Amino acid sequence: MEFEASGIGEECGVFGCVAAGEWPTQLEVAQVLTLGLTALQHRGQESAGIVTSNGASPPTYTAHKGMGLVSSAFPPDALLKLRYGNLGICHTRYSTTGISELQNCQPFVVDTLHGKIAVAHNGELINAHALRKKVMRHGVGLSTSSDSELITQLLALTPPMEERDAPDWVARIKNLMTETPTSYSLLVMFKDVIYAVRDPYGNRPLCIGRIVPVSKLHSSEEDTEGWVVSSESCSFQSIGAKYYREVLPGEIVQISKHGVKSLSVVPRPEGDLPAFCIFEYVYFARPDSIFEGQMVYTVRQRCGRQLAIEAPTDADVVSTVPESATPAALGYAQQSGLPYIEVLCKNRYVGRTFIQPNTRLRQLGVAKKFGALTDNFAGKRVVLIDDSIVRGNTISPIIKLLKDAGATEVHIRVASPPIRHPCYMGINIPTKEELIANKPEFQDIAGYIGAASVQYLTVEGLVSAVQEGISSLQQKDKSSKRVGHCTACLTGKYPVELEW
């Protein structure tokens, strides 16, 4: 919950769709793209964009972009304009680089020697400054401050070994991967195909789904209406798609009306482990998404169980700040044997602009956002599970609300380790100085926020909870695939050397 209040956010989500079979298709590609993007809305609320193509030679690209939520960015007339597409890609944005303007809205479309390409990007380049200089030295102007336009222009540059009349997109994408090791998941649309790409460290998620007839959703029959690719698998259910597989770290996948084809896998430097962002599990992803063969909800429950092992306490009930930490709270309750109850009722319709925050309303603080379910906990000791304490200014009023409503003690247990370091790979984290874990107050954080006690999940406990499910799957499949996760914001150990 405090991630949201502290402005920590995932930077964006990408989604693509290719209709299978004969074109023009009967599949409403624009509708599929809009629904898929709506399911990724939690990854970005600043702007949204769709580009569709008829897949002809030469293709006709149609684009629509707008500020705000997907529902407001794509009115019915905009979808009508996009309805003749046989394939398309789309993007929802939460800016980490680049200012909040429509010109920074993706996907980006540029002309190349061989025709137009459209690119959607999730992530943040660790060496963007040096790459911008390199592109400009080639005489290419950049019209935005976004990393994504930079990627688009790098892809448009012709690799030295490419034949003049035949674009080699695998070579171009490999060239990009040589230039920058992380962090990106990309969708590149050219003519009648989409290339799905993950950086060699697999820092950002990307997965593929298969659209099937509604009557075959729960069948094993192979009847394919189209292919989709998404930042998260949570977008598949709403469009009638089945989870197919993840795009591997460093993999370049071609998706066309004929199916899915792996073209190449670019390796990491020898000895380097994958570095999938561990906070996708902790907070950013929707709980029904699947990463590395395991559901996010299940991992969060394991984090709660591990937290109960590491940080038990004498209490009467377990609860949570609605609602991202609920799976962890249920896991804590299961492991500790304490009953899980709800202590707070969330007002889901509190707007941010309908009331000017005068002094009295500021003093009321969380009272307009939460109501205390007093009968559930009056006279009891409460263990309150949260997903984070980032700045410490959100949990304190909640503790006061519960104590004023009759809780005899409020113990805080945090289902992730303290965040101590900034992220340079696509997560918007406050500056090092703003993080409570780096302030003197952290030495007595319980006293600072008014809790009876405060304990965090350890880094080792988090990694163990995440990798336990992967290890079980590997034993089952007799797989020896190497596993690794980025914990840089917790430990300061970045998977690659940072360039400025």
Coordinates of C-alpha atoms in Angstrom, one line a residue:
M1 CA 0.0 0.0 0.0
E2 CA 2.8 2.4 0.9
F3 CA 4.4 1.8 -2.5
E4 CA 1.4 3.5 -4.1
A5 CA 1.3 6.4 -1.6
S6 CA 5.0 7.0 -1.9
G7 CA 5.0 7.3 -5.7
I8 CA 6.9 4.1 -6.3
G9 CA 5.7 2.7 -9.6
E10 CA 6.3 0.4 -12.5
E11 CA 7.2 2.3 -15.6
C12 CA 4.9 0.8 -18.2
G13 CA 3.3 -2.2 -19.8
V14 CA 3.4 -3.5 -23.4
F15 CA 1.0 -5.7 -25.3
G16 CA 0.8 -7.0 -28.9
C17 CA -1.6 -9.1 -31.0
V18 CA -1.3 -10.9 -34.3
A19 CA -4.4 -12.5 -35.9
A20 CA -3.9 -16.1 -37.1
G21 CA -5.1 -17.5 -40.4
E22 CA -6.3 -15.6 -43.4
W23 CA -6.2 -11.8 -43.6
P24 CA -8.3 -9.6 -43.5
T25 CA -9.1 -11.2 -40.1
Q26 CA -12.4 -11.6 -38.4
L27 CA -10.6 -11.1 -35.1
E28 CA -11.2 -7.6 -33.7
V29 CA -7.5 -6.8 -33.1
A30 CA -8.1 -3.3 -31.8
Q31 CA -10.6 -4.6 -29.2
V32 CA -8.1 -7.3 -28.1
L33 CA -5.4 -4.6 -27.8
T34 CA -7.6 -2.3 -25.7
L35 CA -8.7 -5.1 -23.4
G36 CA -5.2 -6.4 -23.0
L37 CA -3.9 -2.9 -22.2
T38 CA -6.7 -2.3 -19.7
A39 CA -5.5 -5.4 -17.8
L40 CA -2.1 -3.9 -17.6
Q41 CA -3.4 -0.5 -16.3
H42 CA -1.7 -1.0 -12.9
R43 CA 1.7 -0.7 -14.7
G44 CA 1.1 2.8 -15.9
Q45 CA -1.7 5.4 -15.8
E46 CA 0.0 8.4 -17.5
S47 CA -0.7 7.7 -21.1
A48 CA -1.6 5.0 -23.6
G49 CA -1.1 4.3 -27.3
I50 CA -2.0 1.8 -30.0
V51 CA -0.5 1.2 -33.4
T52 CA -2.2 -1.3 -35.8
S53 CA -1.1 -2.5 -39.2
N54 CA -3.0 -4.2 -42.0
G55 CA 0.2 -6.3 -42.7
A56 CA 0.2 -5.5 -46.4
S57 CA 3.3 -4.7 -48.5
P58 CA 3.7 -1.9 -48.0
P59 CA 1.7 -1.9 -44.8
T60 CA -0.7 0.9 -43.6
Y61 CA -0.1 1.9 -40.0
T62 CA -2.8 3.5 -37.9
A63 CA -2.1 5.1 -34.6
H64 CA -4.0 6.6 -31.7
K65 CA -2.5 8.0 -28.5
G66 CA -3.9 9.7 -25.5
M67 CA -3.1 10.9 -22.0
G68 CA -4.6 9.3 -18.9
L69 CA -6.2 5.9 -18.4
V70 CA -6.9 3.5 -21.3
S71 CA -10.7 4.0 -20.9
S72 CA -10.4 7.7 -21.5
A73 CA -7.6 7.5 -24.1
F74 CA -9.5 5.3 -26.5
P75 CA -13.1 6.5 -27.1
P76 CA -15.3 4.5 -29.5
D77 CA -14.4 6.7 -32.5
A78 CA -10.7 6.0 -31.9
L79 CA -11.3 2.2 -32.0
L80 CA -13.2 2.6 -35.2
K81 CA -10.2 4.2 -36.8
L82 CA -8.0 1.2 -35.7
R83 CA -10.5 -1.6 -36.7
Y84 CA -8.8 -2.7 -40.0
G85 CA -5.7 -3.9 -38.3
N86 CA -4.5 -7.5 -38.6
L87 CA -1.8 -7.0 -36.0
G88 CA -0.8 -4.3 -33.6
I89 CA 1.1 -3.3 -30.5
C90 CA 0.2 -1.0 -27.6
H91 CA 1.7 0.6 -24.5
T92 CA 0.6 2.1 -21.2
R93 CA 3.1 4.5 -19.6
Y94 CA 4.4 5.5 -16.2
S95 CA 7.3 7.7 -16.9
T96 CA 10.7 7.1 -15.3
T97 CA 12.6 8.9 -18.1
G98 CA 11.0 11.6 -20.1
I99 CA 8.5 14.2 -19.1
S100 CA 4.8 13.6 -19.0
E101 CA 3.6 14.8 -22.4
L102 CA 1.8 13.2 -25.3
Q103 CA 5.0 13.4 -27.5
N104 CA 6.6 10.8 -25.1
C105 CA 3.6 8.4 -25.5
Q106 CA 4.4 5.1 -27.1
P107 CA 4.5 3.2 -29.4
F108 CA 6.9 5.1 -31.5
V109 CA 6.7 4.8 -35.3
V110 CA 9.7 5.8 -37.5
D111 CA 10.6 5.4 -41.2
T112 CA 13.5 3.2 -42.0
L113 CA 15.3 2.4 -45.3
H114 CA 13.0 -0.6 -45.6
G115 CA 9.7 0.9 -44.4
K116 CA 8.0 1.9 -41.1
I117 CA 8.6 0.2 -37.8
A118 CA 6.7 0.6 -34.5
V119 CA 8.3 0.0 -31.2
A120 CA 6.9 -0.3 -27.6
H121 CA 9.3 -0.6 -24.7
N122 CA 9.2 -1.5 -21.0
G123 CA 12.3 -0.7 -19.0
E124 CA 15.0 1.9 -18.7
L125 CA 18.4 1.9 -20.4
I126 CA 21.3 2.0 -18.0
N127 CA 23.6 3.8 -20.6
A128 CA 21.0 6.0 -22.2
H129 CA 23.1 9.2 -22.1
A130 CA 26.0 7.6 -24.0
L131 CA 23.6 6.1 -26.5
R132 CA 21.9 9.4 -27.2
K133 CA 25.3 10.9 -28.1
K134 CA 26.0 8.0 -30.4
V135 CA 22.7 8.3 -32.2
M136 CA 23.1 12.1 -32.6
R137 CA 26.6 11.6 -34.0
H138 CA 25.0 9.6 -36.8
G139 CA 23.0 12.8 -37.7
V140 CA 19.8 11.5 -36.2
G141 CA 17.7 14.0 -34.2
L142 CA 15.7 13.0 -31.2
S143 CA 12.3 14.7 -30.7
T144 CA 11.6 13.3 -27.2
S145 CA 13.4 12.6 -23.9
S146 CA 12.2 9.0 -23.9
D147 CA 14.5 5.9 -23.9
S148 CA 12.0 4.3 -26.1
E149 CA 12.5 6.7 -29.0
L150 CA 16.3 6.1 -28.6
I151 CA 15.7 2.3 -29.0
T152 CA 13.6 2.9 -32.1
Q153 CA 16.3 5.0 -33.7
L154 CA 19.0 2.5 -32.8
L155 CA 16.9 -0.2 -34.5
A156 CA 16.5 2.0 -37.6
L157 CA 20.3 2.2 -38.0
T158 CA 21.6 -0.3 -40.6
P159 CA 24.1 -2.8 -39.1
P160 CA 27.4 -3.0 -41.0
M161 CA 26.9 -6.5 -42.4
E162 CA 23.3 -6.0 -43.6
E163 CA 22.4 -6.4 -47.3
R164 CA 21.1 -3.2 -48.8
D165 CA 17.7 -4.5 -49.9
A166 CA 17.0 -7.1 -47.2
P167 CA 16.5 -5.8 -43.6
D168 CA 18.0 -8.3 -41.0
W169 CA 15.9 -7.6 -37.9
V170 CA 17.6 -10.2 -35.9
A171 CA 21.0 -8.6 -36.6
R172 CA 19.6 -5.2 -35.8
I173 CA 18.1 -6.4 -32.5
K174 CA 21.3 -8.2 -31.6
N175 CA 23.2 -5.0 -32.4
L176 CA 20.9 -3.1 -29.9
M177 CA 21.6 -5.8 -27.3
T178 CA 25.3 -5.3 -27.8
E179 CA 24.9 -1.6 -27.3
T180 CA 22.9 -1.9 -24.1
P181 CA 22.7 -5.0 -21.8
T182 CA 19.5 -4.0 -19.8
S183 CA 16.8 -3.1 -19.0
Y184 CA 14.1 -3.7 -21.7
S185 CA 11.3 -5.8 -23.0
L186 CA 10.5 -4.8 -26.5
L187 CA 7.8 -5.2 -29.1
V188 CA 8.9 -4.3 -32.7
M189 CA 6.3 -4.4 -35.4
F190 CA 7.5 -4.5 -39.0
K191 CA 5.1 -5.3 -42.0
D192 CA 3.3 -8.5 -41.0
V193 CA 5.2 -9.6 -37.9
I194 CA 5.9 -8.6 -34.3
Y195 CA 9.3 -9.3 -32.8
A196 CA 9.2 -9.9 -29.0
V197 CA 12.5 -9.2 -27.2
R198 CA 13.8 -9.5 -23.7
D199 CA 17.2 -8.2 -22.6
P200 CA 19.8 -10.9 -21.8
Y201 CA 19.3 -10.4 -18.0
G202 CA 15.5 -10.8 -18.3
N203 CA 15.0 -7.8 -16.0
R204 CA 11.5 -6.9 -17.3
P205 CA 8.8 -9.5 -17.9
L206 CA 7.3 -10.6 -21.2
C207 CA 5.2 -13.6 -22.1
I208 CA 3.1 -15.1 -25.0
G209 CA -0.5 -16.2 -25.1
R210 CA -2.6 -18.0 -27.7
I211 CA -6.2 -16.8 -28.5
V212 CA -8.6 -19.6 -28.7
P213 CA -12.4 -19.8 -29.4
V214 CA -14.3 -19.2 -26.2
S215 CA -15.7 -22.8 -26.4
K216 CA -12.1 -24.1 -26.4
L217 CA -10.8 -22.1 -23.5
H218 CA -10.8 -25.1 -21.1
S219 CA -10.0 -27.7 -23.8
S220 CA -6.7 -29.1 -24.9
E221 CA -7.6 -28.8 -28.6
E222 CA -5.2 -26.6 -30.7
D223 CA -7.5 -24.2 -32.4
T224 CA -5.8 -20.8 -32.7
E225 CA -7.4 -17.5 -33.6
G226 CA -4.4 -15.3 -32.8
W227 CA -1.3 -14.7 -30.8
V228 CA -0.7 -12.2 -28.0
V229 CA 2.4 -11.0 -26.2
S230 CA 2.2 -9.1 -22.9
S231 CA 4.2 -7.8 -20.0
E232 CA 2.0 -9.9 -17.7
S233 CA -0.2 -13.0 -18.3
C234 CA -3.0 -11.4 -16.3
S235 CA -4.1 -9.8 -19.5
F236 CA -4.8 -13.1 -21.2
Q237 CA -8.0 -14.2 -19.4
S238 CA -10.1 -11.2 -20.4
I239 CA -9.4 -11.7 -24.1
G240 CA -9.9 -15.4 -24.2
A241 CA -6.2 -16.4 -24.5
K242 CA -4.3 -19.2 -22.9
Y243 CA -0.8 -18.8 -21.4
Y244 CA 1.7 -20.2 -23.9
R245 CA 5.2 -19.5 -22.5
E246 CA 7.6 -16.8 -21.3
V247 CA 10.0 -15.0 -23.6
L248 CA 13.4 -16.1 -22.3
P249 CA 16.1 -13.7 -21.2
G250 CA 18.0 -12.6 -24.3
E251 CA 15.5 -14.2 -26.7
I252 CA 14.2 -12.8 -30.0
V253 CA 10.8 -14.3 -30.9
Q254 CA 9.0 -13.7 -34.2
I255 CA 5.2 -13.7 -34.0
S256 CA 3.2 -13.9 -37.2
K257 CA -0.1 -15.2 -38.5
H258 CA 1.7 -18.5 -39.0
G259 CA 2.7 -18.9 -35.3
V260 CA 5.5 -18.3 -32.9
K261 CA 9.1 -18.9 -33.8
S262 CA 12.3 -18.4 -31.7
L263 CA 14.9 -16.8 -33.8
S264 CA 17.9 -16.4 -31.4
V265 CA 18.9 -16.2 -27.8
V266 CA 21.6 -13.6 -27.0
P267 CA 23.7 -14.8 -24.0
R268 CA 24.8 -12.9 -20.9
P269 CA 28.5 -12.4 -20.2
E270 CA 29.9 -15.7 -18.8
G271 CA 29.1 -16.3 -15.2
D272 CA 26.3 -13.7 -15.0
L273 CA 23.0 -14.9 -13.6
P274 CA 19.6 -13.7 -14.9
A275 CA 18.3 -10.6 -13.0
F276 CA 14.5 -10.6 -13.1
C277 CA 13.2 -7.7 -10.9
I278 CA 12.2 -9.3 -7.6
F279 CA 9.8 -6.5 -6.9
E280 CA 7.5 -7.7 -9.7
Y281 CA 6.7 -10.5 -7.2
V282 CA 6.6 -8.2 -4.2
Y283 CA 4.3 -5.5 -5.5
F284 CA 4.2 -4.4 -9.1
A285 CA 2.6 -7.4 -10.8
R286 CA -1.0 -8.3 -10.6
P287 CA -1.4 -11.3 -8.2
D288 CA -2.9 -13.5 -10.9
S289 CA 0.1 -13.1 -13.2
I290 CA 2.6 -16.0 -13.8
F291 CA 6.3 -15.5 -13.8
E292 CA 8.9 -18.2 -14.1
G293 CA 6.1 -20.9 -13.9
Q294 CA 4.6 -19.6 -10.6
M295 CA 1.7 -17.4 -9.7
V296 CA 2.5 -14.1 -8.1
Y297 CA -0.2 -14.6 -5.5
T298 CA 1.4 -17.9 -4.3
V299 CA 4.8 -16.3 -4.0
R300 CA 3.4 -13.5 -1.9
Q301 CA 1.7 -16.0 0.4
R302 CA 5.1 -17.7 0.8
C303 CA 6.7 -14.4 1.7
G304 CA 4.0 -14.1 4.5
R305 CA 4.8 -17.5 5.8
Q306 CA 8.5 -16.8 5.7
L307 CA 7.9 -13.5 7.6
A308 CA 6.0 -15.4 10.3
I309 CA 9.0 -17.7 10.7
E310 CA 11.5 -14.8 10.9
A311 CA 9.4 -12.3 12.8
P312 CA 6.8 -14.0 15.1
T313 CA 5.1 -12.0 17.8
D314 CA 2.6 -12.4 20.6
A315 CA -0.7 -11.1 19.2
D316 CA -4.4 -12.0 18.8
V317 CA -5.1 -11.4 15.1
V318 CA -3.4 -10.8 11.8
S319 CA -4.6 -8.3 9.2
T320 CA -3.4 -6.1 6.4
V321 CA -3.6 -2.7 4.9
P322 CA -5.9 -3.3 1.9
E323 CA -5.1 -4.8 -0.5
S324 CA -1.8 -5.6 -2.1
A325 CA -0.4 -7.2 1.1
T326 CA -3.4 -9.5 1.6
P327 CA -1.8 -12.7 0.2
A328 CA 1.2 -12.1 2.6
A329 CA -1.1 -11.5 5.5
L330 CA -2.9 -14.8 4.8
G331 CA 0.4 -16.6 4.6
Y332 CA 1.5 -15.1 7.9
A333 CA -1.8 -16.2 9.5
Q334 CA -1.4 -19.7 8.2
Q335 CA 2.1 -20.1 9.5
S336 CA 1.6 -18.4 12.8
G337 CA -1.8 -20.1 13.6
L338 CA -3.4 -16.7 14.3
P339 CA -6.8 -15.8 12.8
Y340 CA -6.9 -13.5 9.8
I341 CA -9.5 -10.8 10.0
E342 CA -10.1 -7.5 8.3
V343 CA -9.5 -4.4 10.4
L344 CA -9.8 -1.7 7.7
C345 CA -12.5 -1.0 5.1
K346 CA -11.1 0.8 2.0
N347 CA -13.2 3.5 0.3
R348 CA -12.5 2.7 -3.3
Y349 CA -14.0 5.9 -4.6
V350 CA -11.9 8.6 -2.9
G351 CA -10.8 11.0 -5.6
R352 CA -7.7 13.1 -5.5
T353 CA -9.1 16.3 -6.8
F354 CA -12.7 16.7 -5.7
I355 CA -11.7 18.3 -2.3
Q356 CA -9.0 20.9 -1.8
P357 CA -7.0 19.5 1.2
N358 CA -7.5 22.2 3.9
T359 CA -5.8 21.9 7.3
R360 CA -8.7 20.0 8.9
L361 CA -8.8 17.3 6.1
R362 CA -5.1 16.9 6.3
Q363 CA -5.3 16.2 10.0
L364 CA -8.0 13.6 9.3
G365 CA -5.5 11.9 7.0
V366 CA -6.3 8.3 6.2
A367 CA -9.8 8.6 7.7
K368 CA -11.2 9.6 4.3
K369 CA -9.5 6.6 2.7
F370 CA -10.1 3.9 5.4
G371 CA -12.7 3.0 7.9
A372 CA -11.9 1.0 11.0
L373 CA -13.9 -2.3 11.5
T374 CA -13.8 -1.7 15.2
D375 CA -15.9 -4.8 16.3
N376 CA -13.2 -7.1 14.7
F377 CA -10.3 -5.9 16.8
A378 CA -11.3 -3.8 19.8
G379 CA -9.3 -4.9 22.9
K380 CA -7.0 -7.1 20.8
R381 CA -3.3 -7.1 19.7
V382 CA -3.1 -6.7 16.0
V383 CA -0.3 -7.8 13.6
L384 CA -0.6 -5.6 10.6
I385 CA 1.1 -6.8 7.4
D386 CA 2.2 -4.3 4.8
D387 CA 4.1 -4.7 1.6
S388 CA 6.6 -1.9 2.4
I389 CA 7.5 1.1 4.5
V390 CA 9.1 3.4 2.1
R391 CA 9.0 6.9 3.6
G392 CA 7.1 6.0 6.8
N393 CA 4.5 8.8 6.4
T394 CA 1.7 6.5 5.3
I395 CA 1.6 3.7 7.9
S396 CA 1.8 6.0 10.9
P397 CA -1.8 7.5 10.6
I398 CA -3.1 4.0 10.0
I399 CA -1.6 2.8 13.3
K400 CA -3.1 5.8 15.1
L401 CA -6.5 5.0 13.5
L402 CA -6.4 1.4 14.8
K403 CA -5.3 2.4 18.3
D404 CA -7.9 5.1 18.5
A405 CA -10.5 2.5 17.5
G406 CA -9.5 0.1 20.3
A407 CA -6.5 -2.0 19.3
T408 CA -4.4 -2.5 22.4
E409 CA -1.2 -3.0 20.4
V410 CA -0.3 -2.7 16.7
H411 CA 2.7 -4.7 15.5
I412 CA 3.9 -4.0 12.0
R413 CA 5.4 -6.8 9.8
V414 CA 6.7 -5.9 6.4
A415 CA 6.6 -8.6 3.6
S416 CA 9.7 -7.2 1.9
P417 CA 13.1 -6.0 3.0
P418 CA 13.9 -2.2 3.6
I419 CA 14.5 -0.3 0.3
R420 CA 17.8 1.4 0.6
H421 CA 19.0 2.2 -2.9
P422 CA 17.6 3.8 -6.1
C423 CA 16.6 1.7 -9.1
Y424 CA 18.2 2.6 -12.5
M425 CA 16.4 -0.1 -14.5
G426 CA 12.8 1.1 -14.8
I427 CA 11.3 1.5 -11.3
N428 CA 10.5 4.9 -10.0
I429 CA 11.9 4.9 -6.5
P430 CA 12.4 8.0 -4.3
T431 CA 15.9 9.4 -3.8
K432 CA 18.2 7.6 -1.4
E433 CA 17.8 10.5 1.1
E434 CA 14.0 10.2 1.1
L435 CA 14.0 6.5 2.0
I436 CA 13.2 5.9 5.7
A437 CA 15.7 3.0 5.8
N438 CA 18.5 5.5 5.2
K439 CA 17.4 8.0 7.9
P440 CA 18.4 8.2 11.6
E441 CA 14.7 7.6 12.5
F442 CA 15.1 4.0 11.2
Q443 CA 17.1 3.0 14.3
D444 CA 13.8 3.4 16.3
I445 CA 11.3 3.0 13.5
A446 CA 8.6 1.5 15.8
G447 CA 8.7 4.6 18.0
Y448 CA 8.8 6.9 14.9
I449 CA 5.6 5.5 13.4
G450 CA 3.9 4.6 16.7
A451 CA 3.9 0.8 16.5
A452 CA 4.6 -1.7 19.3
S453 CA 7.2 -3.3 17.1
V454 CA 8.4 -3.4 13.4
Q455 CA 10.2 -6.1 11.6
Y456 CA 10.9 -6.7 7.9
L457 CA 11.4 -9.8 5.8
T458 CA 15.1 -10.4 5.2
V459 CA 16.6 -10.3 1.7
E460 CA 17.5 -14.0 2.1
G461 CA 13.9 -14.8 3.2
L462 CA 12.5 -12.9 0.1
V463 CA 14.8 -14.7 -2.3
S464 CA 14.1 -18.0 -0.7
A465 CA 10.3 -17.5 -0.9
V466 CA 10.6 -16.5 -4.6
Q467 CA 12.9 -19.3 -5.7
E468 CA 11.3 -22.1 -3.7
G469 CA 8.6 -22.5 -6.4
I470 CA 11.1 -22.3 -9.2
S471 CA 13.2 -25.0 -7.6
S472 CA 10.2 -27.3 -7.3
L473 CA 9.3 -26.8 -10.9
Q474 CA 12.9 -27.5 -12.0
Q475 CA 13.0 -30.8 -10.0
K476 CA 9.7 -31.8 -11.6
D477 CA 10.9 -31.0 -15.1
K478 CA 14.5 -32.1 -14.5
S479 CA 15.7 -28.6 -15.6
S480 CA 19.1 -27.1 -14.8
K481 CA 18.2 -23.6 -15.9
R482 CA 20.1 -20.9 -13.9
V483 CA 18.0 -18.7 -11.7
G484 CA 18.7 -15.2 -10.5
H485 CA 16.9 -12.0 -9.4
C486 CA 17.7 -8.4 -9.2
T487 CA 17.8 -7.2 -5.6
A488 CA 19.7 -3.9 -6.3
C489 CA 17.2 -1.6 -4.5
L490 CA 17.7 -3.7 -1.3
T491 CA 21.4 -4.6 -1.4
G492 CA 23.0 -2.0 -3.8
K493 CA 24.4 -4.8 -5.9
Y494 CA 23.4 -4.0 -9.5
P495 CA 23.5 -6.8 -12.1
V496 CA 25.6 -4.8 -14.5
E497 CA 28.0 -1.9 -14.2
L498 CA 26.1 1.4 -14.3
E499 CA 27.1 4.0 -16.9
W500 CA 26.5 7.7 -16.6

